[in-house]
Tab-separated table of C-alpha atoms in Angstrom:
chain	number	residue	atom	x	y	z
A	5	UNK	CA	14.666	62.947	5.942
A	6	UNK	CA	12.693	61.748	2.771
A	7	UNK	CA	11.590	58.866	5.034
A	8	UNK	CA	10.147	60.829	7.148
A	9	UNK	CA	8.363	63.604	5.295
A	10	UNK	CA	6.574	60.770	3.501
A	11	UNK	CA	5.968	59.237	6.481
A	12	UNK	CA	4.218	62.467	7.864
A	13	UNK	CA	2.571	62.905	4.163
A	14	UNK	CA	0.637	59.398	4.934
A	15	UNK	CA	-0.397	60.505	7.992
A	16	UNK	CA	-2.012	63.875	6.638
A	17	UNK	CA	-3.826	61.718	3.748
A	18	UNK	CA	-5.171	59.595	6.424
A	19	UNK	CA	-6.527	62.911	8.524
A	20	UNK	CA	-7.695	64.124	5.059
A	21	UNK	CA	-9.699	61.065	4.017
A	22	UNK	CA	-11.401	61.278	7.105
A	23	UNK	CA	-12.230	65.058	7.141
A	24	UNK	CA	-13.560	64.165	3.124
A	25	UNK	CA	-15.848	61.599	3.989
A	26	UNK	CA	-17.521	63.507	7.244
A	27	UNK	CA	-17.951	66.618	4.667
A	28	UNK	CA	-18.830	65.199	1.684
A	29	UNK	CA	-21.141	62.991	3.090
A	30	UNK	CA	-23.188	64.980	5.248
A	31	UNK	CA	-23.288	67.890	2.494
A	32	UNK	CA	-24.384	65.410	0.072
A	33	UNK	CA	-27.105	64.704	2.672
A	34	UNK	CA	-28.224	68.162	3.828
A	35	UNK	CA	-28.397	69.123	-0.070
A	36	UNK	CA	-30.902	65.990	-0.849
A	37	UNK	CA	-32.834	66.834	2.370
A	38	UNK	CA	-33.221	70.719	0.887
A	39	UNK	CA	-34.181	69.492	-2.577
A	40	UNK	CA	-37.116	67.446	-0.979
A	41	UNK	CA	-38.105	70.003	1.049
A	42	UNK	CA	-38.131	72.610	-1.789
A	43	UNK	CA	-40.136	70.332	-4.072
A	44	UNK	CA	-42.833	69.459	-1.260
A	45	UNK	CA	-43.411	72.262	-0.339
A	46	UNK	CA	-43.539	74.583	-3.443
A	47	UNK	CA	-46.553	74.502	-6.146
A	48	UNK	CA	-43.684	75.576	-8.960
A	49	UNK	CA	-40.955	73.765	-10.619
A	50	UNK	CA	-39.833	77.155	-10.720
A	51	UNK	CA	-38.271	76.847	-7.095
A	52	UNK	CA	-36.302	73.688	-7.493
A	53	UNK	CA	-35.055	75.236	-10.625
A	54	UNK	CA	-34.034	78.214	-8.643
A	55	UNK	CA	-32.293	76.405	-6.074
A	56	UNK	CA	-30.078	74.790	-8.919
A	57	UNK	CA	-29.119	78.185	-9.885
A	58	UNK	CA	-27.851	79.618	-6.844
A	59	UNK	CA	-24.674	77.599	-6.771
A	60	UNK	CA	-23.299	79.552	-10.129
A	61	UNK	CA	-24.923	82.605	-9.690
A	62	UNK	CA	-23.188	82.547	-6.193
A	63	UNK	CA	-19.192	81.260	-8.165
A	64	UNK	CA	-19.955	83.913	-10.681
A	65	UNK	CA	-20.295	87.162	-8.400
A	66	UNK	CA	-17.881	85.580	-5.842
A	67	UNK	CA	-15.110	85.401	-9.078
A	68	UNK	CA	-12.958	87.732	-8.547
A	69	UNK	CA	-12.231	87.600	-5.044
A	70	UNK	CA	-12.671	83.406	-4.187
A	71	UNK	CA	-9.325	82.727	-4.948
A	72	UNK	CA	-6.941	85.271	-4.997
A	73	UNK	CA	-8.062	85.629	-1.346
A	74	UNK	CA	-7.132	81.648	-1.658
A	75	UNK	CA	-3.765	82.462	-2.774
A	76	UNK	CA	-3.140	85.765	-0.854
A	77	UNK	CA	-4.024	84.295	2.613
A	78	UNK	CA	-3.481	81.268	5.267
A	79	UNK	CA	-5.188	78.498	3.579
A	80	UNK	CA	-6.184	76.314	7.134
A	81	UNK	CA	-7.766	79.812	8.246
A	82	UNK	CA	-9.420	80.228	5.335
A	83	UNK	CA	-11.540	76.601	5.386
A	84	UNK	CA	-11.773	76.823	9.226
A	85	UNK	CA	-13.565	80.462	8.702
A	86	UNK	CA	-15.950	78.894	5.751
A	87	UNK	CA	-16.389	75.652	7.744
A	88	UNK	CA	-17.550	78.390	11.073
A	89	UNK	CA	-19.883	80.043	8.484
A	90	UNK	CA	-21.358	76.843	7.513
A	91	UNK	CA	-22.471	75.780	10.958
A	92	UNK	CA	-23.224	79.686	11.886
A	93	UNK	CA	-25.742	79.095	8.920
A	94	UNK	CA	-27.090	75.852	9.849
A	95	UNK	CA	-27.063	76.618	13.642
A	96	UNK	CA	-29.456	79.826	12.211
A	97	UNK	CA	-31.105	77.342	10.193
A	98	UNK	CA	-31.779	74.905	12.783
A	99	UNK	CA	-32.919	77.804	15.552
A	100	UNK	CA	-35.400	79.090	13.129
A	101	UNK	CA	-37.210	75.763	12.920
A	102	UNK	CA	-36.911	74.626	16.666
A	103	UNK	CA	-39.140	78.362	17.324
A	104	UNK	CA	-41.695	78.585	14.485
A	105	UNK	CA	-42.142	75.068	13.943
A	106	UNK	CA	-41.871	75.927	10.267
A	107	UNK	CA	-39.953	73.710	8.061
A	108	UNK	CA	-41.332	75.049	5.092
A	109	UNK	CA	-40.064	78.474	4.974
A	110	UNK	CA	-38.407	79.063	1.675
A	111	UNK	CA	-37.106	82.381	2.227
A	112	UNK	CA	-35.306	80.739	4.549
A	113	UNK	CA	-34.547	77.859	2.959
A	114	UNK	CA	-32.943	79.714	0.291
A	115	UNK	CA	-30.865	82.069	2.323
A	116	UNK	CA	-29.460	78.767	3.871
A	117	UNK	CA	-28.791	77.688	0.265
A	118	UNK	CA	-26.722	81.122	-0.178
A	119	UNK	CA	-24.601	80.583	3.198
A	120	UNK	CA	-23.505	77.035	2.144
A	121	UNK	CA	-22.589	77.706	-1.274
A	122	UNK	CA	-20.553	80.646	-0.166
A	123	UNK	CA	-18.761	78.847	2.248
A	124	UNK	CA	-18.534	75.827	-0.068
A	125	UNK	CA	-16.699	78.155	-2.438
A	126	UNK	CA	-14.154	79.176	-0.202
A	127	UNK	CA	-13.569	75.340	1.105
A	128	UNK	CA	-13.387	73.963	-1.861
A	129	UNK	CA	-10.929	76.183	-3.530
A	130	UNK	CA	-8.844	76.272	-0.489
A	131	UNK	CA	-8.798	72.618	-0.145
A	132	UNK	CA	-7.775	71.933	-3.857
A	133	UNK	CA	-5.324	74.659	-4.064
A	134	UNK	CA	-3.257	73.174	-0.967
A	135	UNK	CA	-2.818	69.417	-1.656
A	136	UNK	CA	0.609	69.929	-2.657
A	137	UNK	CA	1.620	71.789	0.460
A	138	UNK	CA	-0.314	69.092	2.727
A	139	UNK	CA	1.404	65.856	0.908
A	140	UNK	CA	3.651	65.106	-1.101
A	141	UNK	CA	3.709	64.658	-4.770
A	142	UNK	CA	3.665	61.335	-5.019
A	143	UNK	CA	0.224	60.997	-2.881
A	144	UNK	CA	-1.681	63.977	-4.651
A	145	UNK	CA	-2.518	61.237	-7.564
A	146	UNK	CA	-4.427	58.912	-4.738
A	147	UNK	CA	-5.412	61.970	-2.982
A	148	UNK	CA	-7.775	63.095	-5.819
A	149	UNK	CA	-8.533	59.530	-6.440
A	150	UNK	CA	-9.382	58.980	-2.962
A	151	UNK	CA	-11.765	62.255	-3.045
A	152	UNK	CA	-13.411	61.306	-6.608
A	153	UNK	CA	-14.495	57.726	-5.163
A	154	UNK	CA	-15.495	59.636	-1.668
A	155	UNK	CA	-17.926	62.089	-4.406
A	156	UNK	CA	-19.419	59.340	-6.298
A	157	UNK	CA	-19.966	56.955	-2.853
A	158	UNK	CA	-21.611	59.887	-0.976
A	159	UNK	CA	-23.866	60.984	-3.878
A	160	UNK	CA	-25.212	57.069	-3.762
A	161	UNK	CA	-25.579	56.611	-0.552
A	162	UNK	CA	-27.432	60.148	0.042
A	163	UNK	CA	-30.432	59.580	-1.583
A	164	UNK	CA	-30.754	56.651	0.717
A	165	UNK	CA	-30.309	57.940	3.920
A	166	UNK	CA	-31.649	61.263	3.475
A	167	UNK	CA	-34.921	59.535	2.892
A	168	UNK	CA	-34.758	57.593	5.866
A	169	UNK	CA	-33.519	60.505	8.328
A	170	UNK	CA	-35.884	62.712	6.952
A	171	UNK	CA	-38.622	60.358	7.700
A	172	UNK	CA	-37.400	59.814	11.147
A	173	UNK	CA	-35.753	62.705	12.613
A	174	UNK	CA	-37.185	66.260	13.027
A	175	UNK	CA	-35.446	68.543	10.666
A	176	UNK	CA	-33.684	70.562	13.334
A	177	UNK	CA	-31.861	67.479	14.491
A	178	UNK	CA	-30.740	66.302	10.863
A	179	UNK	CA	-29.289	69.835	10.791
A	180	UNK	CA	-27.669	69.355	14.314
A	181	UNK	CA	-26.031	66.088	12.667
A	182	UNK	CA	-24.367	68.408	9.895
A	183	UNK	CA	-23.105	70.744	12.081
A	184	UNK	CA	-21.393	68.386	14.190
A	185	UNK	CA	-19.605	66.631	10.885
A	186	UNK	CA	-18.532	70.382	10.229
A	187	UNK	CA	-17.435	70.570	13.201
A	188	UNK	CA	-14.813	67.670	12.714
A	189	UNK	CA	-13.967	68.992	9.847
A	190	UNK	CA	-12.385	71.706	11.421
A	191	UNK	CA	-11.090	69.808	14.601
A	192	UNK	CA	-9.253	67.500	11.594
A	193	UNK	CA	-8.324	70.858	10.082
A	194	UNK	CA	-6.032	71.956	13.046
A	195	UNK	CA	-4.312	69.040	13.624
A	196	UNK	CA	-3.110	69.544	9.602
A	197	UNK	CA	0.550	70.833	8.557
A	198	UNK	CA	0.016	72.794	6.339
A	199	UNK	CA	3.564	73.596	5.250
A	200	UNK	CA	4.662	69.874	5.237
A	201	UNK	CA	5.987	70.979	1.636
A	202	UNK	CA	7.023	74.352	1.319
A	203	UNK	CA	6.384	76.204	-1.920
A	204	UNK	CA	5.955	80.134	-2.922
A	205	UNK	CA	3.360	82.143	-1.842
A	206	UNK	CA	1.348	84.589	-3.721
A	207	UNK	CA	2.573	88.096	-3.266
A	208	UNK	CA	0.776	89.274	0.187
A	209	UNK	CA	1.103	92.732	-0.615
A	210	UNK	CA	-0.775	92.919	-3.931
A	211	UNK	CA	-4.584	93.862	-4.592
A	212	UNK	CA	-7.232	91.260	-5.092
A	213	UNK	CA	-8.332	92.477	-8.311
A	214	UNK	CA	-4.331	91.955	-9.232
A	215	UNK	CA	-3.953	88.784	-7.768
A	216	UNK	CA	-6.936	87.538	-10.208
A	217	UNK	CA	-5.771	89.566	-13.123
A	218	UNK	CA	-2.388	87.331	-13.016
A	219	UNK	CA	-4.471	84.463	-12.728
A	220	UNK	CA	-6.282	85.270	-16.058
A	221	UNK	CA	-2.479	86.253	-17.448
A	222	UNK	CA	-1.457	82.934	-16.379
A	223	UNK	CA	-4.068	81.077	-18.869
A	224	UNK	CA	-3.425	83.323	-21.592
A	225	UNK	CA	0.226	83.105	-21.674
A	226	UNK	CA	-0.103	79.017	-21.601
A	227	UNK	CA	-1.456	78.062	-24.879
A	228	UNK	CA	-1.312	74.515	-23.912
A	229	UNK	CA	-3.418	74.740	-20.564
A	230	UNK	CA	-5.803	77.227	-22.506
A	231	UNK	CA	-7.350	75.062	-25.216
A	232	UNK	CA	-7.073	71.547	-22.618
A	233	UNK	CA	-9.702	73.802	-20.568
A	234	UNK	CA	-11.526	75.120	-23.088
A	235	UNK	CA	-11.670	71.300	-24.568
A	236	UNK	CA	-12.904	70.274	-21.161
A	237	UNK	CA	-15.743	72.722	-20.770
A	238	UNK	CA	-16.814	72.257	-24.083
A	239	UNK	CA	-17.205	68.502	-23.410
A	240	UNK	CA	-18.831	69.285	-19.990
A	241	UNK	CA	-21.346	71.289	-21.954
A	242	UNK	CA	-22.131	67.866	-24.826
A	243	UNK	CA	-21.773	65.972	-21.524
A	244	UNK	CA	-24.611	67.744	-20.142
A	245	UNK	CA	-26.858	66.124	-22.804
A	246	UNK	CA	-26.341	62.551	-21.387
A	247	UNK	CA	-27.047	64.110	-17.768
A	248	UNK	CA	-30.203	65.096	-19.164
A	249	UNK	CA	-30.679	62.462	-21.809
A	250	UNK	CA	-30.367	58.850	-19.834
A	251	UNK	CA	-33.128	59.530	-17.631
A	252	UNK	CA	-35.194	61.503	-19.988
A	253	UNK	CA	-35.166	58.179	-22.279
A	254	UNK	CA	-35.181	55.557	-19.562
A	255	UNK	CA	-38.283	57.032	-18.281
A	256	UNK	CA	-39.847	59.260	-20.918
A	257	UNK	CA	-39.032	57.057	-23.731
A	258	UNK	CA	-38.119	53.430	-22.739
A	259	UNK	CA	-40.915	53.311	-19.732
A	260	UNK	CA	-38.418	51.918	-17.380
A	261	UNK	CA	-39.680	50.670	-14.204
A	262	UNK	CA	-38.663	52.840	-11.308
A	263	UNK	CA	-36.809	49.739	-10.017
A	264	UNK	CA	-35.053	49.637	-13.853
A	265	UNK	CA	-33.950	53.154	-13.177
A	266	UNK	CA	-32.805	52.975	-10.091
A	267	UNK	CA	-30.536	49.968	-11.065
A	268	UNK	CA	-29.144	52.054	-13.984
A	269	UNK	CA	-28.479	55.142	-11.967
A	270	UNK	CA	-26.400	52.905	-9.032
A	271	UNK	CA	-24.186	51.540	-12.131
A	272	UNK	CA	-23.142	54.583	-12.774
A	273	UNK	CA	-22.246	55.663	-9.403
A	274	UNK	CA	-20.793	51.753	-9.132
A	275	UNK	CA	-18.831	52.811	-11.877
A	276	UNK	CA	-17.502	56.074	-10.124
A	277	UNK	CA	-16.197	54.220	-7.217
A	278	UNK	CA	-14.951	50.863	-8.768
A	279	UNK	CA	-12.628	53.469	-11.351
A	280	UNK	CA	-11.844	55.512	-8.510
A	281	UNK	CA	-10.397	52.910	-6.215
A	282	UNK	CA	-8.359	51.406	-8.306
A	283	UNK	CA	-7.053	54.160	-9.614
A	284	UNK	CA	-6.164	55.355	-5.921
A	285	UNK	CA	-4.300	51.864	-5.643
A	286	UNK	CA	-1.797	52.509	-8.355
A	287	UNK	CA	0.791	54.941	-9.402
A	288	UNK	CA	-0.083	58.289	-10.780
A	289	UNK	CA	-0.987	58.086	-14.315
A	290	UNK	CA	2.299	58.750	-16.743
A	291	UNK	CA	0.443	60.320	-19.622
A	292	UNK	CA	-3.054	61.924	-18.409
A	293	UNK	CA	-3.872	63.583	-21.074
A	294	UNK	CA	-3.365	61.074	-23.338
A	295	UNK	CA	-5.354	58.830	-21.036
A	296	UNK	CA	-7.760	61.672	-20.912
A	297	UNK	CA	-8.027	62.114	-25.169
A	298	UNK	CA	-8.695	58.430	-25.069
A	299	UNK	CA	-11.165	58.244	-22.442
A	300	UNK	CA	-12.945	61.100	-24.583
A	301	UNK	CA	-13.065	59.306	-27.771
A	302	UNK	CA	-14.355	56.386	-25.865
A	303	UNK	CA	-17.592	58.143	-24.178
A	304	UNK	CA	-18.201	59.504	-27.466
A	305	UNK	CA	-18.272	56.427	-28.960
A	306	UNK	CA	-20.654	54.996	-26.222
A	307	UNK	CA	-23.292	58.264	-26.758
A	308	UNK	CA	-23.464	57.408	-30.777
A	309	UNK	CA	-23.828	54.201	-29.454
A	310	UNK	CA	-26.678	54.945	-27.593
A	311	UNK	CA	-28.169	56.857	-30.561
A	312	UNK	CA	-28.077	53.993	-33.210
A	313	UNK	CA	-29.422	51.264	-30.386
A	314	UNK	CA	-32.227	53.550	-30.031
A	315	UNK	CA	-33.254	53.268	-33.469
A	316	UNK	CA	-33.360	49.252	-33.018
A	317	UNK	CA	-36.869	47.361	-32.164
A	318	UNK	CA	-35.442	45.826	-28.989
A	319	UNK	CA	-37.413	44.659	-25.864
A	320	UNK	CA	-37.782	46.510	-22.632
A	321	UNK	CA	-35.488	44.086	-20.856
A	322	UNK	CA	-32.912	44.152	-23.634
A	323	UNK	CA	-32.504	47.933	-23.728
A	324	UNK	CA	-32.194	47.628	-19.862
A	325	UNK	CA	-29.347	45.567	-19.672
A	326	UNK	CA	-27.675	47.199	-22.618
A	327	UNK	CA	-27.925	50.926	-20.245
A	328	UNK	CA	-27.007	48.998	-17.350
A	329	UNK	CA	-23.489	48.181	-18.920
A	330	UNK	CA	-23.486	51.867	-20.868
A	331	UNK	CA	-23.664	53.260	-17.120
A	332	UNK	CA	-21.606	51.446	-15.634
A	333	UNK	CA	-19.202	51.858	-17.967
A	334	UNK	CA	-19.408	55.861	-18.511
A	335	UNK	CA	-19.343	56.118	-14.868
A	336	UNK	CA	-15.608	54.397	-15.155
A	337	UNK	CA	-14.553	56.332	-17.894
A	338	UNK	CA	-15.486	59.571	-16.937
A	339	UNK	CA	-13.719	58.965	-13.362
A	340	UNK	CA	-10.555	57.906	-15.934
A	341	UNK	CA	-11.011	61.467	-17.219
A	342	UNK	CA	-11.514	63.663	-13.890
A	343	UNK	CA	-8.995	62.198	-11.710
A	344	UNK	CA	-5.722	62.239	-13.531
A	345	UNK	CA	-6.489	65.657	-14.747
A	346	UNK	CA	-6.940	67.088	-11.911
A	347	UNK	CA	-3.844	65.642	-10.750
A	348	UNK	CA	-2.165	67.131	-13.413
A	349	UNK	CA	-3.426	70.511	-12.849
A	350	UNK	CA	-2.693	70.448	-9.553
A	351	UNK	CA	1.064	69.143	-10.304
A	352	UNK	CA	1.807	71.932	-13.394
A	353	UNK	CA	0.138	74.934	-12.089
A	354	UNK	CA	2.390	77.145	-9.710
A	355	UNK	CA	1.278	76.822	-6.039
A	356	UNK	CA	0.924	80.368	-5.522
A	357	UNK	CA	-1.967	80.262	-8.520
A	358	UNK	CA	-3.766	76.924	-7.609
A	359	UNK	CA	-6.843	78.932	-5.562
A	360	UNK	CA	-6.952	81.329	-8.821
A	361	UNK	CA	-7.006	78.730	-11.308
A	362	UNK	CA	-8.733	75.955	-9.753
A	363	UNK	CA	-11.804	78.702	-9.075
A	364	UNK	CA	-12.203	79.524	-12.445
A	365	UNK	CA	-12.038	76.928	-13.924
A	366	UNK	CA	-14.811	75.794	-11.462
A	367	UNK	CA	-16.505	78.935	-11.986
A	368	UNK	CA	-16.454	78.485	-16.041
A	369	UNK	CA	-17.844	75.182	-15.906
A	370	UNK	CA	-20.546	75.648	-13.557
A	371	UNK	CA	-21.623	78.513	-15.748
A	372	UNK	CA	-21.773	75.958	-18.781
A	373	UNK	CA	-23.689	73.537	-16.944
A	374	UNK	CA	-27.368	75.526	-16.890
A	375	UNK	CA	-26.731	76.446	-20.467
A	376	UNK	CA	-26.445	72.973	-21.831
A	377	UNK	CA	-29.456	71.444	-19.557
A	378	UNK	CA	-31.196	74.463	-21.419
A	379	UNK	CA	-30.583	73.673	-24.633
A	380	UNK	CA	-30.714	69.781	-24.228
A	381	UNK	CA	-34.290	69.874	-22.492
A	382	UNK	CA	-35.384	71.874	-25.369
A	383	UNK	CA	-33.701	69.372	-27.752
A	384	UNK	CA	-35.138	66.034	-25.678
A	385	UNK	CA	-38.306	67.942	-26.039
A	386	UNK	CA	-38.245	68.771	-29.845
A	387	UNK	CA	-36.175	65.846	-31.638
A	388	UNK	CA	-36.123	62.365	-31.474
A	389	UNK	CA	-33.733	61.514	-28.244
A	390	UNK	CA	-31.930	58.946	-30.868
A	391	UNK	CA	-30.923	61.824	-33.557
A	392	UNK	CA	-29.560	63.607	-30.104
A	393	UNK	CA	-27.287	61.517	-28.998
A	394	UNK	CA	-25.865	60.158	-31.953
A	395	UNK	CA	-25.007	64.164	-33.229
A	396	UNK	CA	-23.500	64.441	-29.244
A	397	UNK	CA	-21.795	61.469	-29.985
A	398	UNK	CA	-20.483	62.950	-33.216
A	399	UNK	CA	-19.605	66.024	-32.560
A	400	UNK	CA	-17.768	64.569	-29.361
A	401	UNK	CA	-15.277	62.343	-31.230
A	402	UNK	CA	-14.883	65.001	-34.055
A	403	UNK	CA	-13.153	67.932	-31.610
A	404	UNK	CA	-11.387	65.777	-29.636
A	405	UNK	CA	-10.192	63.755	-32.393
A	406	UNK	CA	-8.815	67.009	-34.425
A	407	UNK	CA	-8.085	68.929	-31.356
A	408	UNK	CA	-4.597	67.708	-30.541
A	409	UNK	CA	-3.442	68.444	-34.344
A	410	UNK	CA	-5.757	71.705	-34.523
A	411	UNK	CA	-3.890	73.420	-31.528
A	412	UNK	CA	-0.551	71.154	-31.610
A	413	UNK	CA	-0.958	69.886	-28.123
A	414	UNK	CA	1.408	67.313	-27.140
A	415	UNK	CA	-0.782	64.688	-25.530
A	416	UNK	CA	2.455	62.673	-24.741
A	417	UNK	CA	4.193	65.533	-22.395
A	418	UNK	CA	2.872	66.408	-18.899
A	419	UNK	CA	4.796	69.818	-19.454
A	420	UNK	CA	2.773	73.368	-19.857
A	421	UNK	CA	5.615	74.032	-22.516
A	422	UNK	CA	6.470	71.912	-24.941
């Protein structure tokens, strides 16, 4: 019997991987595609800017109902009805330009923007929240492995070949190509079990506002899972200031070719996928947030790093190679950090509270993401990009360092209660 559910559990990571790659990839795509678009054919920064903000404006209102609807209801109905709003969107999309000819529309563009980011919501809180009843435990490790390495490979190839279809192929067909990926998404999604691995449901009868209420009591009454999130977003907000750093100092600062930057920038998606795979190759990780304290520490150490090299008189070509290796490196490390924790999320939190938990978490971090690209341009703008990273760096290693002793979190148990 064990056989064969594992058996059937290969067969559903297989479907999965597939359905992953189609809509991941031609996302990753469309999204490129609308950034050019926006910045070609707008006179303001003000617009691109905009369009970053919709996804968590869009998480934040959508809160309270994303996923305790998630929990509350069939989770294949719920991704085939956002994957049908998606291409209802794009087919809208795509009608619009085939009659006006316009391909510059913003209005439009942005309402688009709004549709996707809904739907993407919805999808990707349902799909999180029911890896453990589409496989079993043993694959949800090289599931999220498998989905981190599927991230980081579609955001380097998209660039790429949203150039080149966006130089060859009227708009409206690029956005036909989409819609027939989403489409396979959702042919994959009915061939899915999605009660290979049965496990409680979230009470049908109660209110959505409840449903997210006991999602919030949930993190309160777990010390332990409190402060590891609140450590996490926290470091997504320092992390923010390498996002905006590297390139501000590559190009601003170090006058890096734009054939030295793009070398850099493909290490660290190199990085992503090289991490990823081989982490989807082996066992699940015994300790991951042990690995994940570690892993910390380590990108810490790399940002000081970065500070105090900055300070040194070295040539052009030297402070090339020594960011190739940084991003290459930090590209590994931070795939070290995301994958195992997710897994171990996804293996400690109830099923019935997975689509709560998952989408605020999501929701918190997205939140913190604008704020730190805020104050980090200002910063890149005001102080010397050196002094920057080195206090990042600092401050990195000093909470993470103290945090397991400050909140007596045992880094050595996978358990929510010690």
């Amino acid at each position: 019997m064990e056989a064969r559910l594992t058996q059937a559990s290969n067969k559903q990571l297989s479907k999965l991987i597939v359905s992953n790659l189609a809509g991941t990839l031609g996302s990753a795509i469309l999204t490129f595609v609308i950034g050019l678009i926006i910045l070609k054919h707008s006179d303001s920064a003000i617009y691109f800017g905009l369009s970053q903000a919709v996804g968590p404006v869009v998480s934040l209102l959508l809160l309270p109902f994303t996923g305790s609807l998630v929990d509350k209801y069939n989770k294949q109905g719920i991704i085939i009805w956002a994957q049908g709003l998606s291409i209802l969107a794009l087919g809208l999309f795509a009608g619009f330009i085939a009659t006006t000819h316009l391909t510059s529309n913003l209005l439009m563009v942005f309402l688009l923007l709004i549709a996707l980011k809904i739907s993407d919501q919805f999808l990707s809180t349902a799909s999180v929240s029911a890896a453990t009843n589409l496989v079993v435990e043993e694959h949800v490790h090289k599931l999220r492995s498998i989905e981190q390495t599927i991230g980081a490979l579609s955001q380097f190839i998209a660039p790429i070949a949203g150039v080149a279809l966006y130089a060859t192929l009227p708009l409206e067909y690029l956005v036909g190509l989409e819609i027939g990926l989403e489409a396979l998404v959702i042919i994959i999604t009915l061939t899915l079990n999605f009660h290979l691995v049965a496990h409680h449901q979230a009470d049908a009868e109660a209110s959505l506002f409840t449903l997210f209420k006991e999602g919030l009591d949930f993190i309160k009454a777990h010390k332990k899972f409190q402060h590891t999130l609140a450590l996490f977003m926290f470091i997504n907000l320092l992390i923010t200031g390498i996002i905006v750093g590297m390139p501000y100092v590559q190009v601003k600062v170090l006058h890096f070719s734009d054939y030295y930057y793009g070398l850099t920038e493909a290490a660290l998606s190199l990085g992503f996928i090289v991490v990823g795979i081989y982490l989807s190759a082996r066992k699940a990780i015994r300790y991951p947030l042990l690995l994940a304290w570690k892993s910390i520490l380590t990108i810490g150490g790399l940002v000081a790093l970065m500070g105090a090299v900055l300070w040194l008189p070295l040539s052009t070509d030297t402070f090339f190679a020594f960011f190739l290796l940084i991003s290459l490196i930090f590209g590994g490390i931070s795939t070290a950090v995301n994958i195992p924790m997710m897994t171990w999320v996804t293996q400690i939190v109830p099923t019935h509270y997975q689509g709560r938990i998952f989408n605020i978490v999501s929701t918190a971090s997205q939140l913190l993401s604008p704020l730190g690209m805020v104050i980090f341009s200002l910063g890149f703008d005001y102080l010397p990009a050196s002094l920057l990273f080195l206090l990042c760096g600092a401050i990195m290693i000093g909470v993470t360092a103290y945090w397991p002793r400050f909140y007596k979190v045992n880094i050595l148990s996978n358990q929510l209660e010690d």
